[in-house]
mmCIF file with all atom_site columns, C-alpha atoms in Angstrom:
data_model
loop_
_atom_site.group_PDB
_atom_site.id
_atom_site.type_symbol
_atom_site.label_atom_id
_atom_site.label_alt_id
_atom_site.label_comp_id
_atom_site.label_asym_id
_atom_site.label_entity_id
_atom_site.label_seq_id
_atom_site.pdbx_PDB_ins_code
_atom_site.Cartn_x
_atom_site.Cartn_y
_atom_site.Cartn_z
_atom_site.occupancy
_atom_site.B_iso_or_equiv
_atom_site.pdbx_formal_charge
_atom_site.auth_seq_id
_atom_site.auth_comp_id
_atom_site.auth_asym_id
_atom_site.auth_atom_id
_atom_site.pdbx_PDB_model_num
ATOM 1   C CA . UNK A 1 1   ? 106.495 77.727 113.634 1.00 67.00 ? 1   UNK A CA 1
ATOM 2   C CA . UNK A 1 2   ? 105.503 80.997 115.269 1.00 77.00 ? 2   UNK A CA 1
ATOM 3   C CA . UNK A 1 3   ? 108.962 81.397 116.853 1.00 74.00 ? 3   UNK A CA 1
ATOM 4   C CA . UNK A 1 4   ? 110.610 80.802 113.500 1.00 70.00 ? 4   UNK A CA 1
ATOM 5   C CA . UNK A 1 5   ? 108.269 83.300 111.800 1.00 74.00 ? 5   UNK A CA 1
ATOM 6   C CA . UNK A 1 6   ? 109.046 85.882 114.527 1.00 79.00 ? 6   UNK A CA 1
ATOM 7   C CA . UNK A 1 7   ? 112.812 85.416 114.188 1.00 73.00 ? 7   UNK A CA 1
ATOM 8   C CA . UNK A 1 8   ? 112.616 85.591 110.397 1.00 74.00 ? 8   UNK A CA 1
ATOM 9   C CA . UNK A 1 9   ? 110.583 88.815 110.663 1.00 77.00 ? 9   UNK A CA 1
ATOM 10  C CA . UNK A 1 10  ? 113.242 90.328 112.962 1.00 77.00 ? 10  UNK A CA 1
ATOM 11  C CA . UNK A 1 11  ? 116.031 89.314 110.545 1.00 72.00 ? 11  UNK A CA 1
ATOM 12  C CA . UNK A 1 12  ? 114.104 90.720 107.563 1.00 73.00 ? 12  UNK A CA 1
ATOM 13  C CA . UNK A 1 13  ? 113.608 94.011 109.409 1.00 76.00 ? 13  UNK A CA 1
ATOM 14  C CA . UNK A 1 14  ? 117.362 94.319 110.063 1.00 73.00 ? 14  UNK A CA 1
ATOM 15  C CA . UNK A 1 15  ? 118.318 93.349 106.496 1.00 70.00 ? 15  UNK A CA 1
ATOM 16  C CA . UNK A 1 16  ? 115.880 95.052 104.150 1.00 72.00 ? 16  UNK A CA 1
ATOM 17  C CA . UNK A 1 17  ? 117.835 94.255 100.966 1.00 73.00 ? 17  UNK A CA 1
ATOM 18  C CA . UNK A 1 18  ? 118.051 90.518 101.607 1.00 71.00 ? 18  UNK A CA 1
ATOM 19  C CA . UNK A 1 19  ? 115.339 88.085 100.611 1.00 73.00 ? 19  UNK A CA 1
ATOM 20  C CA . UNK A 1 20  ? 114.514 85.508 103.247 1.00 73.00 ? 20  UNK A CA 1
ATOM 21  C CA . UNK A 1 21  ? 111.639 83.138 102.585 1.00 74.00 ? 21  UNK A CA 1
ATOM 22  C CA . UNK A 1 22  ? 110.216 80.497 104.835 1.00 74.00 ? 22  UNK A CA 1
ATOM 23  C CA . UNK A 1 23  ? 109.748 77.376 102.739 1.00 76.00 ? 23  UNK A CA 1
ATOM 24  C CA . UNK A 1 24  ? 106.175 76.174 102.368 1.00 77.00 ? 24  UNK A CA 1
ATOM 25  C CA . UNK A 1 25  ? 107.232 72.645 103.200 1.00 79.00 ? 25  UNK A CA 1
ATOM 26  C CA . UNK A 1 26  ? 109.770 71.379 105.679 1.00 83.00 ? 26  UNK A CA 1
ATOM 27  C CA . UNK A 1 27  ? 112.454 69.393 103.880 1.00 87.00 ? 27  UNK A CA 1
ATOM 28  C CA . UNK A 1 28  ? 113.492 65.891 104.902 1.00 88.00 ? 28  UNK A CA 1
ATOM 29  C CA . UNK A 1 29  ? 117.220 66.637 104.981 1.00 89.00 ? 29  UNK A CA 1
ATOM 30  C CA . UNK A 1 30  ? 118.503 63.066 105.564 1.00 92.00 ? 30  UNK A CA 1
ATOM 31  C CA . UNK A 1 31  ? 119.959 62.686 102.045 1.00 93.00 ? 31  UNK A CA 1
ATOM 32  C CA . UNK A 1 32  ? 121.321 66.214 102.038 1.00 94.00 ? 32  UNK A CA 1
ATOM 33  C CA . UNK A 1 33  ? 123.013 65.543 105.408 1.00 94.00 ? 33  UNK A CA 1
ATOM 34  C CA . UNK A 1 34  ? 124.553 62.322 103.989 1.00 94.00 ? 34  UNK A CA 1
ATOM 35  C CA . UNK A 1 35  ? 125.888 64.307 101.043 1.00 95.00 ? 35  UNK A CA 1
ATOM 36  C CA . UNK A 1 36  ? 127.388 66.880 103.423 1.00 94.00 ? 36  UNK A CA 1
ATOM 37  C CA . UNK A 1 37  ? 129.059 64.091 105.462 1.00 94.00 ? 37  UNK A CA 1
ATOM 38  C CA . UNK A 1 38  ? 130.530 62.717 102.211 1.00 94.00 ? 38  UNK A CA 1
ATOM 39  C CA . UNK A 1 39  ? 131.782 66.137 101.096 1.00 94.00 ? 39  UNK A CA 1
ATOM 40  C CA . UNK A 1 40  ? 133.237 66.852 104.560 1.00 91.00 ? 40  UNK A CA 1
ATOM 41  C CA . UNK A 1 41  ? 135.375 63.702 104.279 1.00 90.00 ? 41  UNK A CA 1
ATOM 42  C CA . UNK A 1 42  ? 136.843 65.185 101.074 1.00 89.00 ? 42  UNK A CA 1
ATOM 43  C CA . UNK A 1 43  ? 137.139 68.847 102.067 1.00 87.00 ? 43  UNK A CA 1
ATOM 44  C CA . UNK A 1 44  ? 135.952 70.845 105.065 1.00 86.00 ? 44  UNK A CA 1
ATOM 45  C CA . UNK A 1 45  ? 135.938 74.036 102.990 1.00 87.00 ? 45  UNK A CA 1
ATOM 46  C CA . UNK A 1 46  ? 133.824 72.428 100.276 1.00 91.00 ? 46  UNK A CA 1
ATOM 47  C CA . UNK A 1 47  ? 131.430 71.108 102.914 1.00 90.00 ? 47  UNK A CA 1
ATOM 48  C CA . UNK A 1 48  ? 131.065 74.627 104.274 1.00 88.00 ? 48  UNK A CA 1
ATOM 49  C CA . UNK A 1 49  ? 130.311 75.930 100.762 1.00 92.00 ? 49  UNK A CA 1
ATOM 50  C CA . UNK A 1 50  ? 127.840 73.102 100.137 1.00 94.00 ? 50  UNK A CA 1
ATOM 51  C CA . UNK A 1 51  ? 126.080 73.749 103.453 1.00 92.00 ? 51  UNK A CA 1
ATOM 52  C CA . UNK A 1 52  ? 125.674 77.423 102.496 1.00 91.00 ? 52  UNK A CA 1
ATOM 53  C CA . UNK A 1 53  ? 124.252 76.469 99.062  1.00 94.00 ? 53  UNK A CA 1
ATOM 54  C CA . UNK A 1 54  ? 121.716 74.186 100.673 1.00 94.00 ? 54  UNK A CA 1
ATOM 55  C CA . UNK A 1 55  ? 120.844 76.804 103.273 1.00 89.00 ? 55  UNK A CA 1
ATOM 56  C CA . UNK A 1 56  ? 120.288 79.384 100.500 1.00 89.00 ? 56  UNK A CA 1
ATOM 57  C CA . UNK A 1 57  ? 118.144 76.909 98.554  1.00 92.00 ? 57  UNK A CA 1
ATOM 58  C CA . UNK A 1 58  ? 115.834 76.551 101.566 1.00 89.00 ? 58  UNK A CA 1
ATOM 59  C CA . UNK A 1 59  ? 115.814 80.064 103.020 1.00 84.00 ? 59  UNK A CA 1
ATOM 60  C CA . UNK A 1 60  ? 116.235 82.259 99.891  1.00 86.00 ? 60  UNK A CA 1
ATOM 61  C CA . UNK A 1 61  ? 114.617 80.183 97.194  1.00 89.00 ? 61  UNK A CA 1
ATOM 62  C CA . UNK A 1 62  ? 112.092 78.372 99.417  1.00 88.00 ? 62  UNK A CA 1
ATOM 63  C CA . UNK A 1 63  ? 113.100 75.032 97.873  1.00 91.00 ? 63  UNK A CA 1
ATOM 64  C CA . UNK A 1 64  ? 112.438 71.575 99.203  1.00 92.00 ? 64  UNK A CA 1
ATOM 65  C CA . UNK A 1 65  ? 115.761 69.736 99.319  1.00 94.00 ? 65  UNK A CA 1
ATOM 66  C CA . UNK A 1 66  ? 114.320 66.339 100.268 1.00 94.00 ? 66  UNK A CA 1
ATOM 67  C CA . UNK A 1 67  ? 115.423 64.558 97.078  1.00 93.00 ? 67  UNK A CA 1
ATOM 68  C CA . UNK A 1 68  ? 118.976 63.626 96.100  1.00 94.00 ? 68  UNK A CA 1
ATOM 69  C CA . UNK A 1 69  ? 118.276 64.991 92.628  1.00 94.00 ? 69  UNK A CA 1
ATOM 70  C CA . UNK A 1 70  ? 117.454 68.422 94.079  1.00 95.00 ? 70  UNK A CA 1
ATOM 71  C CA . UNK A 1 71  ? 120.552 68.335 96.325  1.00 95.00 ? 71  UNK A CA 1
ATOM 72  C CA . UNK A 1 72  ? 122.735 67.548 93.293  1.00 95.00 ? 72  UNK A CA 1
ATOM 73  C CA . UNK A 1 73  ? 121.082 70.392 91.374  1.00 95.00 ? 73  UNK A CA 1
ATOM 74  C CA . UNK A 1 74  ? 121.583 72.859 94.195  1.00 95.00 ? 74  UNK A CA 1
ATOM 75  C CA . UNK A 1 75  ? 125.262 71.862 94.519  1.00 96.00 ? 75  UNK A CA 1
ATOM 76  C CA . UNK A 1 76  ? 125.929 71.758 90.760  1.00 94.00 ? 76  UNK A CA 1
ATOM 77  C CA . UNK A 1 77  ? 127.793 75.076 90.864  1.00 91.00 ? 77  UNK A CA 1
ATOM 78  C CA . UNK A 1 78  ? 130.477 73.641 93.167  1.00 93.00 ? 78  UNK A CA 1
ATOM 79  C CA . UNK A 1 79  ? 133.414 71.610 91.857  1.00 87.00 ? 79  UNK A CA 1
ATOM 80  C CA . UNK A 1 80  ? 132.063 68.268 93.166  1.00 91.00 ? 80  UNK A CA 1
ATOM 81  C CA . UNK A 1 81  ? 131.453 64.919 91.507  1.00 86.00 ? 81  UNK A CA 1
ATOM 82  C CA . UNK A 1 82  ? 128.227 63.654 93.029  1.00 89.00 ? 82  UNK A CA 1
ATOM 83  C CA . UNK A 1 83  ? 126.965 61.738 89.953  1.00 85.00 ? 83  UNK A CA 1
ATOM 84  C CA . UNK A 1 84  ? 127.737 58.287 91.315  1.00 87.00 ? 84  UNK A CA 1
ATOM 85  C CA . UNK A 1 85  ? 127.069 59.104 94.973  1.00 89.00 ? 85  UNK A CA 1
ATOM 86  C CA . UNK A 1 86  ? 124.261 57.312 96.767  1.00 89.00 ? 86  UNK A CA 1
ATOM 87  C CA . UNK A 1 87  ? 123.578 58.037 100.471 1.00 89.00 ? 87  UNK A CA 1
ATOM 88  C CA . UNK A 1 88  ? 124.360 55.145 102.733 1.00 88.00 ? 88  UNK A CA 1
ATOM 89  C CA . UNK A 1 89  ? 127.178 53.342 104.492 1.00 93.00 ? 89  UNK A CA 1
ATOM 90  C CA . UNK A 1 90  ? 129.535 55.487 106.521 1.00 93.00 ? 90  UNK A CA 1
ATOM 91  C CA . UNK A 1 91  ? 127.685 58.715 105.746 1.00 93.00 ? 91  UNK A CA 1
ATOM 92  C CA . UNK A 1 92  ? 124.278 57.373 106.787 1.00 94.00 ? 92  UNK A CA 1
ATOM 93  C CA . UNK A 1 93  ? 125.773 55.907 109.980 1.00 94.00 ? 93  UNK A CA 1
ATOM 94  C CA . UNK A 1 94  ? 127.293 59.319 110.801 1.00 92.00 ? 94  UNK A CA 1
ATOM 95  C CA . UNK A 1 95  ? 123.925 61.074 110.221 1.00 91.00 ? 95  UNK A CA 1
ATOM 96  C CA . UNK A 1 96  ? 122.161 58.466 112.354 1.00 93.00 ? 96  UNK A CA 1
ATOM 97  C CA . UNK A 1 97  ? 124.765 58.939 115.127 1.00 90.00 ? 97  UNK A CA 1
ATOM 98  C CA . UNK A 1 98  ? 124.162 62.728 115.013 1.00 85.00 ? 98  UNK A CA 1
ATOM 99  C CA . UNK A 1 99  ? 120.401 62.076 115.174 1.00 86.00 ? 99  UNK A CA 1
ATOM 100 C CA . UNK A 1 100 ? 120.822 59.695 118.134 1.00 88.00 ? 100 UNK A CA 1
ATOM 101 C CA . UNK A 1 101 ? 122.984 62.274 119.954 1.00 83.00 ? 101 UNK A CA 1
ATOM 102 C CA . UNK A 1 102 ? 120.332 64.894 119.259 1.00 79.00 ? 102 UNK A CA 1
ATOM 103 C CA . UNK A 1 103 ? 117.576 62.728 120.686 1.00 84.00 ? 103 UNK A CA 1
ATOM 104 C CA . UNK A 1 104 ? 119.654 61.806 123.752 1.00 86.00 ? 104 UNK A CA 1
ATOM 105 C CA . UNK A 1 105 ? 120.414 65.463 124.547 1.00 78.00 ? 105 UNK A CA 1
ATOM 106 C CA . UNK A 1 106 ? 118.243 66.719 127.414 1.00 77.00 ? 106 UNK A CA 1
ATOM 107 C CA . UNK A 1 107 ? 117.967 70.111 125.627 1.00 70.00 ? 107 UNK A CA 1
ATOM 108 C CA . UNK A 1 108 ? 117.674 69.097 121.948 1.00 67.00 ? 108 UNK A CA 1
ATOM 109 C CA . UNK A 1 109 ? 118.300 72.309 120.088 1.00 64.00 ? 109 UNK A CA 1
ATOM 110 C CA . UNK A 1 110 ? 120.976 73.074 117.540 1.00 60.00 ? 110 UNK A CA 1
ATOM 111 C CA . UNK A 1 111 ? 123.908 74.718 119.304 1.00 60.00 ? 111 UNK A CA 1
ATOM 112 C CA . UNK A 1 112 ? 125.128 77.971 117.724 1.00 57.00 ? 112 UNK A CA 1
ATOM 113 C CA . UNK A 1 113 ? 128.651 77.368 119.086 1.00 59.00 ? 113 UNK A CA 1
ATOM 114 C CA . UNK A 1 114 ? 130.402 74.221 120.274 1.00 64.00 ? 114 UNK A CA 1
ATOM 115 C CA . UNK A 1 115 ? 133.738 74.482 122.065 1.00 61.00 ? 115 UNK A CA 1
ATOM 116 C CA . UNK A 1 116 ? 136.342 72.463 120.165 1.00 64.00 ? 116 UNK A CA 1
ATOM 117 C CA . UNK A 1 117 ? 138.268 71.737 123.349 1.00 66.00 ? 117 UNK A CA 1
ATOM 118 C CA . UNK A 1 118 ? 135.539 70.898 125.873 1.00 64.00 ? 118 UNK A CA 1
ATOM 119 C CA . UNK A 1 119 ? 132.484 70.205 123.707 1.00 67.00 ? 119 UNK A CA 1
ATOM 120 C CA . UNK A 1 120 ? 130.512 72.805 125.664 1.00 65.00 ? 120 UNK A CA 1
ATOM 121 C CA . UNK A 1 121 ? 127.439 73.907 123.714 1.00 65.00 ? 121 UNK A CA 1
ATOM 122 C CA . UNK A 1 122 ? 126.033 77.414 123.475 1.00 58.00 ? 122 UNK A CA 1
ATOM 123 C CA . UNK A 1 123 ? 122.426 77.442 122.362 1.00 59.00 ? 123 UNK A CA 1
ATOM 124 C CA . UNK A 1 124 ? 120.507 80.350 120.874 1.00 56.00 ? 124 UNK A CA 1
ATOM 125 C CA . UNK A 1 125 ? 116.753 80.839 120.749 1.00 50.00 ? 125 UNK A CA 1
ATOM 126 C CA . UNK A 1 126 ? 116.526 79.022 117.417 1.00 46.00 ? 126 UNK A CA 1
ATOM 127 C CA . UNK A 1 127 ? 119.155 76.659 116.159 1.00 45.00 ? 127 UNK A CA 1
ATOM 128 C CA . UNK A 1 128 ? 119.654 78.051 112.678 1.00 56.00 ? 128 UNK A CA 1
ATOM 129 C CA . UNK A 1 129 ? 120.965 81.395 113.940 1.00 61.00 ? 129 UNK A CA 1
ATOM 130 C CA . UNK A 1 130 ? 124.616 80.576 113.174 1.00 62.00 ? 130 UNK A CA 1
ATOM 131 C CA . UNK A 1 131 ? 123.878 79.566 109.579 1.00 63.00 ? 131 UNK A CA 1
ATOM 132 C CA . UNK A 1 132 ? 121.571 82.546 109.212 1.00 64.00 ? 132 UNK A CA 1
ATOM 133 C CA . UNK A 1 133 ? 124.391 84.810 110.438 1.00 69.00 ? 133 UNK A CA 1
ATOM 134 C CA . UNK A 1 134 ? 126.836 83.273 107.943 1.00 67.00 ? 134 UNK A CA 1
ATOM 135 C CA . UNK A 1 135 ? 124.285 83.727 105.175 1.00 64.00 ? 135 UNK A CA 1
ATOM 136 C CA . UNK A 1 136 ? 123.656 87.383 106.132 1.00 67.00 ? 136 UNK A CA 1
ATOM 137 C CA . UNK A 1 137 ? 127.383 88.074 106.430 1.00 69.00 ? 137 UNK A CA 1
ATOM 138 C CA . UNK A 1 138 ? 127.979 86.783 102.892 1.00 67.00 ? 138 UNK A CA 1
ATOM 139 C CA . UNK A 1 139 ? 124.985 88.649 101.503 1.00 65.00 ? 139 UNK A CA 1
ATOM 140 C CA . UNK A 1 140 ? 126.194 91.882 103.087 1.00 68.00 ? 140 UNK A CA 1
ATOM 141 C CA . UNK A 1 141 ? 129.754 91.337 101.889 1.00 68.00 ? 141 UNK A CA 1
ATOM 142 C CA . UNK A 1 142 ? 131.443 90.518 105.197 1.00 66.00 ? 142 UNK A CA 1
ATOM 143 C CA . UNK A 1 143 ? 134.338 88.085 104.918 1.00 60.00 ? 143 UNK A CA 1
ATOM 144 C CA . UNK A 1 144 ? 133.837 84.752 106.678 1.00 54.00 ? 144 UNK A CA 1
ATOM 145 C CA . UNK A 1 145 ? 136.448 82.050 106.497 1.00 55.00 ? 145 UNK A CA 1
ATOM 146 C CA . UNK A 1 146 ? 136.370 78.393 107.334 1.00 53.00 ? 146 UNK A CA 1
ATOM 147 C CA . UNK A 1 147 ? 139.219 77.384 109.702 1.00 51.00 ? 147 UNK A CA 1
ATOM 148 C CA . UNK A 1 148 ? 140.629 75.015 107.046 1.00 52.00 ? 148 UNK A CA 1
ATOM 149 C CA . UNK A 1 149 ? 140.853 77.779 104.399 1.00 54.00 ? 149 UNK A CA 1
ATOM 150 C CA . UNK A 1 150 ? 144.273 79.216 103.729 1.00 56.00 ? 150 UNK A CA 1
ATOM 151 C CA . UNK A 1 151 ? 144.991 82.454 105.521 1.00 52.00 ? 151 UNK A CA 1
ATOM 152 C CA . UNK A 1 152 ? 145.068 85.485 103.238 1.00 49.00 ? 152 UNK A CA 1
ATOM 153 C CA . UNK A 1 153 ? 148.561 86.419 102.064 1.00 48.00 ? 153 UNK A CA 1
ATOM 154 C CA . UNK A 1 154 ? 149.925 89.928 102.219 1.00 44.00 ? 154 UNK A CA 1
#
């Protein structure tokens, strides 16, 4: 917790106009991760947008996203139909496979970059740095694109 508090303090010092809050409670993200797996099967760009919404809910609003109801609420601004969705099946198996791979890793930290060709992992001090960077870029008005998004036309 101290490392996270220290990194958040450094980020807050660099970005005075951005609100970053450490949530009071650590969310159980299993259902949210299942929802993200489901959305990713439909659209990589929508999954990226959903991931950012969930990240903001935790780190800007200090929300607990443990419940499916809260996840649906957080993602309600996106053009998604999650009303009939229930975590399980293929999505739950994919989340469990990710969890198993995490536990089997001799250095279990979230990589900030994974090579798409070799699978080589680059790890930062804390695993959420890449998402934090994406969040800060958007808040500061920098353009970030998902690889599946269409290239801008001229």
